[in-house]
Amino acid sequence: VGPHPPFPPRAQPLVPKDKPAPEAPPAEEPVKVADKGSAAKRRILGMMDGASPSSSSQNFGAKPARRLQSQIARPGGGDRPDLVIVLTVHKRKTVAKQLAMLATQTALKGLWTEIIVHQTGTHVDVNALDIAKYTDTKDRSVWGGHNVTCIHVHSKVVETGFYGRFVAPFLVAGSDLTYFFVLDDDLIFGSRYMENCLRVIEGGNLAVRTGRYVKDKGSVELVGSAPKGWVANTQATWDSDVPYDFGIQSWGGRIGWLRRIWRNVPPTFEQGHDFWMSAAARTKLNVGTLKPKCPKPGQADSDLQLCSCSMPEHGTTITAEGKSDETRVKAMALVHDKFDYKSIDIPSDVHEYYAEGKGPFEIKGTVFEGCQFFT
């Protein structure tokens, strides 16, 4: 598949001149793929523009395609970043906590990673939050020897609202296959969370922290998972990935997908960013939205570090009854109509909920001790 015009124009990689070049990928014989018209290859490259599958035809949770060593193992190809992570700074003073969590990620191993602390407005003095050790370009020991660069991008004058952070990944000259993540500032996650998300992305889906369902032309949102919605202050597990109409709190995918999503300009910039992301991905790229599994103990792949949750600082305009403010209602309806969106069938609830203080995981002394919502 040939190159595609970037949107917006690509900038240079956020790499200081004194940074050593990333290691070249291992010399392996590339896996042969079908010609550029094959459905499997188009899905991996995010090239299925124009597809409008019904909910029954969605390939949610599909087994990941065979790894293309020359592309997926190092999606940047060795001369471009492999992973771009955007942290949102708004009103919560949580960025140092999230950088500390990022420094433990197993997904960083072997990947050229760029981290952008994205801030607009003057709600928080980031410089007072002890992030200098993460943005230091000379001493990178905090990143455990991994190839990571972190910068703080701050506009004190221009407030980009809900959507600006979804443009931030384009500051890095990634390839179409480069992974991206955009994280809300109330997210807690284990050391294997992004590894878990990459599994979902390689299967052809956006990976999200959690999600919602829509009905009635998007004017009503059903939060969490049917029928309980979110359950506060209790642990929860789910042994399989969970499909949603759209995701919230964190979004992961490929830069190529994000470029094509932005070619479908949002009908409003006031709200509805989360629904817009998934609606465009599904209707234009045949890319679904999944929450990665958090298996209970006893399962072969159970590990608390695969999981994520919300901090007590979590705030939302949406309630468990599906009510939302008027601006969001209008935004949701506009997105719904723009994409002629057909809601997915709400799956059976696969979550297991535990009594407060009696969850299956020992969270004392871990980052998860600060969780409010697991679902």
Tab-separated table of C-alpha atoms in Angstrom:
chain	number	residue	atom	x	y	z
A	1	VAL	CA	0.000	0.000	0.000
A	2	GLY	CA	1.466	3.317	-1.023
A	3	PRO	CA	1.924	6.370	1.203
A	4	HIS	CA	-1.026	8.589	2.050
A	5	PRO	CA	-1.163	12.364	2.536
A	6	PRO	CA	-0.704	13.084	6.259
A	7	PHE	CA	-3.253	15.129	8.209
A	8	PRO	CA	-2.029	17.491	9.458
A	9	PRO	CA	1.493	17.753	7.934
A	10	ARG	CA	3.970	15.580	9.760
A	11	ALA	CA	6.419	17.255	12.083
A	12	GLN	CA	9.889	15.994	12.848
A	13	PRO	CA	10.202	13.292	15.536
A	14	LEU	CA	10.438	14.622	19.076
A	15	VAL	CA	13.977	13.325	19.497
A	16	PRO	CA	16.909	15.435	20.705
A	17	LYS	CA	19.990	15.497	18.516
A	18	ASP	CA	22.021	13.694	21.158
A	19	LYS	CA	19.557	10.812	21.377
A	20	PRO	CA	20.998	7.572	20.000
A	21	ALA	CA	19.244	6.062	17.019
A	22	PRO	CA	16.836	3.248	17.883
A	23	GLU	CA	18.040	-0.277	17.480
A	24	ALA	CA	17.211	-1.810	14.142
A	25	PRO	CA	14.621	-4.600	14.240
A	26	PRO	CA	16.029	-8.124	14.219
A	27	ALA	CA	16.998	-9.430	10.823
A	28	GLU	CA	14.166	-11.813	10.147
A	29	GLU	CA	12.657	-12.925	6.911
A	30	PRO	CA	9.516	-10.803	6.460
A	31	VAL	CA	6.254	-12.654	6.597
A	32	LYS	CA	4.664	-12.651	3.189
A	33	VAL	CA	1.264	-11.029	2.972
A	34	ALA	CA	-1.403	-11.115	0.335
A	35	ASP	CA	-1.614	-8.441	-2.300
A	36	LYS	CA	-2.715	-4.955	-1.322
A	37	GLY	CA	-6.328	-5.784	-2.046
A	38	SER	CA	-6.623	-8.472	0.620
A	39	ALA	CA	-9.101	-7.769	3.423
A	40	ALA	CA	-6.685	-8.899	6.134
A	41	LYS	CA	-3.952	-6.519	5.052
A	42	ARG	CA	-6.374	-3.618	4.594
A	43	ARG	CA	-7.652	-4.152	8.120
A	44	ILE	CA	-4.163	-4.120	9.600
A	45	LEU	CA	-3.316	-0.928	7.737
A	46	GLY	CA	-6.657	0.695	8.582
A	47	MET	CA	-7.590	1.013	4.925
A	48	MET	CA	-11.229	-0.090	4.882
A	49	ASP	CA	-12.658	3.377	4.221
A	50	GLY	CA	-16.289	3.406	3.310
A	51	ALA	CA	-17.284	0.137	4.998
A	52	SER	CA	-20.534	0.297	6.944
A	53	PRO	CA	-20.975	-3.050	8.656
A	54	SER	CA	-24.013	-3.930	10.686
A	55	SER	CA	-23.610	-4.747	14.374
A	56	SER	CA	-23.950	-8.436	13.632
A	57	SER	CA	-21.051	-8.367	11.190
A	58	GLN	CA	-18.580	-6.680	13.520
A	59	ASN	CA	-15.492	-8.740	14.158
A	60	PHE	CA	-15.194	-7.667	17.802
A	61	GLY	CA	-12.555	-9.500	19.770
A	62	ALA	CA	-11.267	-11.342	16.729
A	63	LYS	CA	-8.113	-13.372	17.089
A	64	PRO	CA	-5.213	-11.039	16.230
A	65	ALA	CA	-3.909	-11.366	12.702
A	66	ARG	CA	-0.585	-13.108	12.244
A	67	ARG	CA	2.168	-10.768	13.400
A	68	LEU	CA	3.961	-9.081	10.543
A	69	GLN	CA	7.474	-8.944	11.964
A	70	SER	CA	8.583	-6.245	9.546
A	71	GLN	CA	5.643	-4.016	10.485
A	72	ILE	CA	3.825	-4.854	13.713
A	73	ALA	CA	6.768	-5.835	15.940
A	74	ARG	CA	8.332	-2.443	15.115
A	75	PRO	CA	5.463	-0.479	13.557
A	76	GLY	CA	7.689	2.554	13.071
A	77	GLY	CA	9.955	0.475	10.838
A	78	GLY	CA	13.076	1.482	12.793
A	79	ASP	CA	13.239	5.038	11.408
A	80	ARG	CA	10.003	6.354	12.943
A	81	PRO	CA	8.532	6.147	16.466
A	82	ASP	CA	6.641	2.954	17.276
A	83	LEU	CA	4.445	4.299	20.076
A	84	VAL	CA	3.032	7.764	20.858
A	85	ILE	CA	1.321	8.411	24.199
A	86	VAL	CA	-0.592	11.605	24.997
A	87	LEU	CA	-1.374	12.528	28.604
A	88	THR	CA	-4.149	15.050	29.161
A	89	VAL	CA	-3.629	17.882	31.655
A	90	HIS	CA	-6.812	19.724	32.530
A	91	LYS	CA	-7.860	20.381	36.120
A	92	ARG	CA	-6.515	17.360	37.986
A	93	LYS	CA	-2.975	17.331	39.378
A	94	THR	CA	-2.356	13.734	38.349
A	95	VAL	CA	0.221	13.897	35.556
A	96	ALA	CA	3.205	12.893	37.744
A	97	LYS	CA	1.279	9.839	38.975
A	98	GLN	CA	0.486	8.804	35.416
A	99	LEU	CA	4.073	9.309	34.240
A	100	ALA	CA	5.211	7.039	37.061
A	101	MET	CA	2.753	4.394	35.837
A	102	LEU	CA	3.976	4.802	32.257
A	103	ALA	CA	7.565	4.262	33.380
A	104	THR	CA	6.629	0.718	34.464
A	105	GLN	CA	4.905	-0.320	31.229
A	106	THR	CA	6.065	-3.606	29.720
A	107	ALA	CA	4.936	-2.287	26.322
A	108	LEU	CA	7.879	0.127	26.253
A	109	LYS	CA	10.354	-2.716	25.799
A	110	GLY	CA	11.864	-2.615	22.323
A	111	LEU	CA	9.615	0.238	21.121
A	112	TRP	CA	10.739	3.761	20.256
A	113	THR	CA	8.287	5.729	22.388
A	114	GLU	CA	7.324	9.417	22.430
A	115	ILE	CA	5.242	10.784	25.321
A	116	ILE	CA	3.464	14.130	25.050
A	117	VAL	CA	2.117	15.872	28.155
A	118	HIS	CA	-0.638	17.886	26.467
A	119	GLN	CA	-1.911	20.980	28.250
A	120	THR	CA	-4.059	23.929	27.223
A	121	GLY	CA	-5.135	26.773	29.478
A	122	THR	CA	-3.715	27.531	32.912
A	123	HIS	CA	-5.742	25.257	35.158
A	124	VAL	CA	-2.715	23.415	36.582
A	125	ASP	CA	0.905	24.440	37.210
A	126	VAL	CA	2.563	21.335	35.788
A	127	ASN	CA	6.036	22.588	36.687
A	128	ALA	CA	5.101	22.283	40.356
A	129	LEU	CA	4.193	18.590	39.985
A	130	ASP	CA	7.710	17.116	39.843
A	131	ILE	CA	7.751	15.950	36.231
A	132	ALA	CA	11.244	17.246	35.377
A	133	LYS	CA	12.825	13.824	35.806
A	134	TYR	CA	10.495	12.451	33.122
A	135	THR	CA	11.114	15.265	30.618
A	136	ASP	CA	14.881	15.331	31.147
A	137	THR	CA	16.427	14.504	27.764
A	138	LYS	CA	19.905	13.759	29.151
A	139	ASP	CA	19.141	11.501	32.099
A	140	ARG	CA	16.581	8.906	31.004
A	141	SER	CA	17.188	6.463	33.834
A	142	VAL	CA	13.601	6.913	35.028
A	143	TRP	CA	12.512	5.044	31.873
A	144	GLY	CA	14.452	1.930	32.800
A	145	GLY	CA	16.769	2.036	29.803
A	146	HIS	CA	13.935	2.080	27.280
A	147	ASN	CA	13.997	4.373	24.245
A	148	VAL	CA	11.589	7.019	25.575
A	149	THR	CA	11.350	10.783	25.130
A	150	CYS	CA	8.808	12.867	27.068
A	151	ILE	CA	7.955	16.529	26.410
A	152	HIS	CA	5.431	19.009	27.826
A	153	VAL	CA	3.378	20.826	25.158
A	154	HIS	CA	1.504	23.778	26.670
A	155	SER	CA	-0.652	26.485	25.126
A	156	LYS	CA	-1.658	29.036	27.739
A	157	VAL	CA	-3.761	31.044	25.290
A	158	VAL	CA	-5.505	28.532	23.022
A	159	GLU	CA	-7.952	26.174	24.754
A	160	THR	CA	-8.499	23.181	22.477
A	161	GLY	CA	-11.307	21.614	24.496
A	162	PHE	CA	-12.148	17.934	24.204
A	163	TYR	CA	-10.654	17.428	20.734
A	164	GLY	CA	-7.193	19.009	20.773
A	165	ARG	CA	-5.444	16.056	22.409
A	166	PHE	CA	-6.566	13.820	19.528
A	167	VAL	CA	-4.460	15.977	17.194
A	168	ALA	CA	-1.394	15.814	19.470
A	169	PRO	CA	-0.196	12.392	18.173
A	170	PHE	CA	0.480	14.067	14.803
A	171	LEU	CA	3.270	16.107	16.429
A	172	VAL	CA	5.319	12.943	16.066
A	173	ALA	CA	6.335	11.674	12.628
A	174	GLY	CA	4.939	8.195	13.105
A	175	SER	CA	4.077	5.750	10.362
A	176	ASP	CA	0.502	4.680	9.660
A	177	LEU	CA	1.203	1.584	11.756
A	178	THR	CA	2.582	3.489	14.766
A	179	TYR	CA	0.515	2.903	17.893
A	180	PHE	CA	-1.061	5.880	19.676
A	181	PHE	CA	-2.709	6.317	23.067
A	182	VAL	CA	-4.643	9.296	24.439
A	183	LEU	CA	-5.277	9.098	28.192
A	184	ASP	CA	-7.648	11.031	30.440
A	185	ASP	CA	-6.136	12.485	33.595
A	186	ASP	CA	-8.166	10.301	36.007
A	187	LEU	CA	-6.857	6.964	34.751
A	188	ILE	CA	-5.044	4.352	36.864
A	189	PHE	CA	-3.443	1.419	35.092
A	190	GLY	CA	-1.192	-1.555	35.771
A	191	SER	CA	2.241	-2.187	34.316
A	192	ARG	CA	0.840	-4.502	31.617
A	193	TYR	CA	-2.170	-2.364	30.686
A	194	MET	CA	-0.750	-1.070	27.404
A	195	GLU	CA	0.526	-4.539	26.544
A	196	ASN	CA	-3.085	-5.690	26.993
A	197	CYS	CA	-4.305	-2.831	24.800
A	198	LEU	CA	-1.785	-3.596	22.043
A	199	ARG	CA	-3.234	-7.093	21.850
A	200	VAL	CA	-6.661	-5.561	21.160
A	201	ILE	CA	-5.244	-3.092	18.623
A	202	GLU	CA	-3.476	-5.835	16.708
A	203	GLY	CA	-6.847	-7.557	16.477
A	204	GLY	CA	-8.191	-4.555	14.535
A	205	ASN	CA	-10.017	-2.652	17.300
A	206	LEU	CA	-9.658	0.573	19.247
A	207	ALA	CA	-8.623	-0.246	22.821
A	208	VAL	CA	-10.436	1.824	25.462
A	209	ARG	CA	-10.481	2.021	29.242
A	210	THR	CA	-14.245	1.423	29.372
A	211	GLY	CA	-17.255	2.427	27.317
A	212	ARG	CA	-20.919	3.125	26.775
A	213	TYR	CA	-23.788	2.127	24.529
A	214	VAL	CA	-26.128	4.467	22.681
A	215	LYS	CA	-29.739	4.338	21.603
A	216	ASP	CA	-32.445	6.692	20.397
A	217	LYS	CA	-30.194	8.429	17.856
A	218	GLY	CA	-27.496	8.924	20.448
A	219	SER	CA	-29.617	11.047	22.785
A	220	VAL	CA	-29.486	8.409	25.530
A	221	GLU	CA	-26.301	6.771	26.762
A	222	LEU	CA	-26.142	3.572	28.751
A	223	VAL	CA	-23.024	3.649	30.884
A	224	GLY	CA	-20.745	0.821	31.821
A	225	SER	CA	-22.125	-2.604	31.123
A	226	ALA	CA	-25.763	-3.656	31.041
A	227	PRO	CA	-27.602	-3.796	33.294
A	228	LYS	CA	-25.650	-2.505	36.328
A	229	GLY	CA	-23.652	0.335	34.852
A	230	TRP	CA	-20.732	1.529	36.938
A	231	VAL	CA	-20.373	0.197	40.477
A	232	ALA	CA	-18.289	2.408	42.759
A	233	ASN	CA	-15.659	1.255	45.246
A	234	THR	CA	-15.856	-2.425	44.355
A	235	GLN	CA	-13.463	-4.579	42.396
A	236	ALA	CA	-14.678	-6.164	39.187
A	237	THR	CA	-13.237	-8.666	36.735
A	238	TRP	CA	-14.171	-9.722	33.207
A	239	ASP	CA	-12.636	-12.719	31.469
A	240	SER	CA	-13.146	-11.508	27.894
A	241	ASP	CA	-12.830	-8.248	25.985
A	242	VAL	CA	-15.996	-6.129	26.096
A	243	PRO	CA	-17.397	-4.395	22.959
A	244	TYR	CA	-18.942	-0.926	23.220
A	245	ASP	CA	-20.512	1.609	20.907
A	246	PHE	CA	-17.801	4.009	22.020
A	247	GLY	CA	-14.995	4.249	24.531
A	248	ILE	CA	-14.087	6.672	27.287
A	249	GLN	CA	-11.073	7.607	29.438
A	250	SER	CA	-8.376	6.120	27.217
A	251	TRP	CA	-8.112	5.415	23.513
A	252	GLY	CA	-5.500	3.347	21.727
A	253	GLY	CA	-5.091	2.531	18.048
A	254	ARG	CA	-2.875	3.206	15.047
A	255	ILE	CA	-1.824	6.597	13.703
A	256	GLY	CA	-3.171	5.596	10.275
A	257	TRP	CA	-6.613	5.040	11.787
A	258	LEU	CA	-6.490	8.404	13.534
A	259	ARG	CA	-5.580	10.208	10.304
A	260	ARG	CA	-8.560	8.677	8.537
A	261	ILE	CA	-10.856	9.404	11.481
A	262	TRP	CA	-9.886	13.091	11.280
A	263	ARG	CA	-10.835	13.138	7.599
A	264	ASN	CA	-14.377	12.820	8.910
A	265	VAL	CA	-14.502	16.167	10.683
A	266	PRO	CA	-16.628	16.215	13.865
A	267	PRO	CA	-20.011	17.920	13.409
A	268	THR	CA	-19.347	19.881	16.613
A	269	PHE	CA	-16.311	20.592	18.762
A	270	GLU	CA	-18.226	21.235	21.978
A	271	GLN	CA	-18.588	17.612	23.119
A	272	GLY	CA	-19.093	14.122	21.709
A	273	HIS	CA	-15.393	13.468	21.042
A	274	ASP	CA	-15.580	9.943	22.459
A	275	PHE	CA	-18.586	8.902	20.342
A	276	TRP	CA	-17.094	10.576	17.248
A	277	MET	CA	-13.872	8.551	17.550
A	278	SER	CA	-15.633	5.202	17.640
A	279	ALA	CA	-18.417	6.094	15.194
A	280	ALA	CA	-15.913	7.199	12.542
A	281	ALA	CA	-13.649	4.205	13.203
A	282	ARG	CA	-16.472	1.702	12.897
A	283	THR	CA	-18.401	3.147	9.962
A	284	LYS	CA	-15.413	4.274	7.887
A	285	LEU	CA	-12.644	1.818	8.820
A	286	ASN	CA	-14.488	-1.251	10.127
A	287	VAL	CA	-12.573	-0.797	13.390
A	288	GLY	CA	-14.541	-1.733	16.497
A	289	THR	CA	-14.184	-0.535	20.103
A	290	LEU	CA	-13.148	-2.972	22.834
A	291	LYS	CA	-12.261	-2.805	26.513
A	292	PRO	CA	-9.387	-5.240	27.176
A	293	LYS	CA	-10.164	-8.068	29.554
A	294	CYS	CA	-9.241	-8.075	33.241
A	295	PRO	CA	-9.452	-11.804	34.088
A	296	LYS	CA	-10.194	-13.022	37.588
A	297	PRO	CA	-7.666	-15.102	39.539
A	298	GLY	CA	-7.699	-18.717	38.470
A	299	GLN	CA	-7.723	-17.847	34.772
A	300	ALA	CA	-4.506	-18.716	32.950
A	301	ASP	CA	-3.918	-15.098	31.941
A	302	SER	CA	-5.099	-13.428	35.156
A	303	ASP	CA	-2.898	-10.547	36.300
A	304	LEU	CA	-3.996	-7.369	38.075
A	305	GLN	CA	-1.331	-5.489	36.104
A	306	LEU	CA	-3.387	-6.000	32.918
A	307	CYS	CA	-6.212	-3.929	34.375
A	308	SER	CA	-7.196	-0.281	34.808
A	309	CYS	CA	-9.640	1.853	36.788
A	310	SER	CA	-10.728	5.430	37.499
A	311	MET	CA	-9.424	7.698	40.242
A	312	PRO	CA	-11.797	9.160	42.846
A	313	GLU	CA	-11.297	12.473	41.046
A	314	HIS	CA	-13.335	10.982	38.181
A	315	GLY	CA	-16.032	13.398	37.056
A	316	THR	CA	-18.688	12.972	34.386
A	317	THR	CA	-21.820	14.570	33.030
A	318	ILE	CA	-23.360	11.133	32.545
A	319	THR	CA	-25.254	9.281	35.255
A	320	ALA	CA	-26.093	5.593	35.617
A	321	GLU	CA	-29.615	6.408	34.454
A	322	GLY	CA	-28.270	7.667	31.139
A	323	LYS	CA	-28.939	11.357	31.777
A	324	SER	CA	-26.578	13.946	30.352
A	325	ASP	CA	-26.391	17.677	29.933
A	326	GLU	CA	-28.087	19.387	27.004
A	327	THR	CA	-24.865	20.210	25.144
A	328	ARG	CA	-23.751	16.600	25.179
A	329	VAL	CA	-27.183	15.357	24.085
A	330	LYS	CA	-27.025	17.608	21.034
A	331	ALA	CA	-23.440	16.589	20.241
A	332	MET	CA	-24.255	12.895	20.480
A	333	ALA	CA	-27.234	13.295	18.151
A	334	LEU	CA	-25.138	15.216	15.608
A	335	VAL	CA	-22.461	12.510	15.559
A	336	HIS	CA	-25.122	9.800	15.301
A	337	ASP	CA	-26.711	11.471	12.274
A	338	LYS	CA	-23.429	12.333	10.546
A	339	PHE	CA	-22.369	8.694	10.468
A	340	ASP	CA	-25.847	7.162	10.244
A	341	TYR	CA	-24.716	5.119	13.215
A	342	LYS	CA	-26.284	1.731	13.988
A	343	SER	CA	-25.837	0.727	17.626
A	344	ILE	CA	-24.276	-2.627	18.392
A	345	ASP	CA	-26.255	-5.306	20.181
A	346	ILE	CA	-25.563	-4.895	23.902
A	347	PRO	CA	-23.828	-8.094	24.999
A	348	SER	CA	-24.586	-10.097	28.096
A	349	ASP	CA	-22.818	-8.687	31.121
A	350	VAL	CA	-19.535	-10.556	31.550
A	351	HIS	CA	-18.416	-8.593	34.593
A	352	GLU	CA	-18.197	-10.136	38.036
A	353	TYR	CA	-18.680	-7.687	40.898
A	354	TYR	CA	-17.346	-8.178	44.410
A	355	ALA	CA	-18.396	-6.820	47.771
A	356	GLU	CA	-16.551	-3.722	48.911
A	357	GLY	CA	-13.264	-4.692	50.518
A	358	LYS	CA	-13.576	-8.321	49.402
A	359	GLY	CA	-12.263	-8.265	45.869
A	360	PRO	CA	-10.204	-11.073	44.344
A	361	PHE	CA	-7.036	-8.956	44.028
A	362	GLU	CA	-4.818	-7.704	46.819
A	363	ILE	CA	-4.565	-4.018	45.970
A	364	LYS	CA	-3.113	-2.617	49.188
A	365	GLY	CA	0.167	-0.922	48.453
A	366	THR	CA	-0.466	-0.831	44.682
A	367	VAL	CA	-1.630	1.980	42.395
A	368	PHE	CA	-5.044	0.293	42.379
A	369	GLU	CA	-5.555	1.265	46.001
A	370	GLY	CA	-6.694	4.619	44.618
A	371	CYS	CA	-9.453	3.184	42.393
A	372	GLN	CA	-13.074	4.264	42.505
A	373	PHE	CA	-14.493	2.502	39.441
A	374	PHE	CA	-13.118	-0.760	38.033
A	375	THR	CA	-15.935	-1.233	35.472
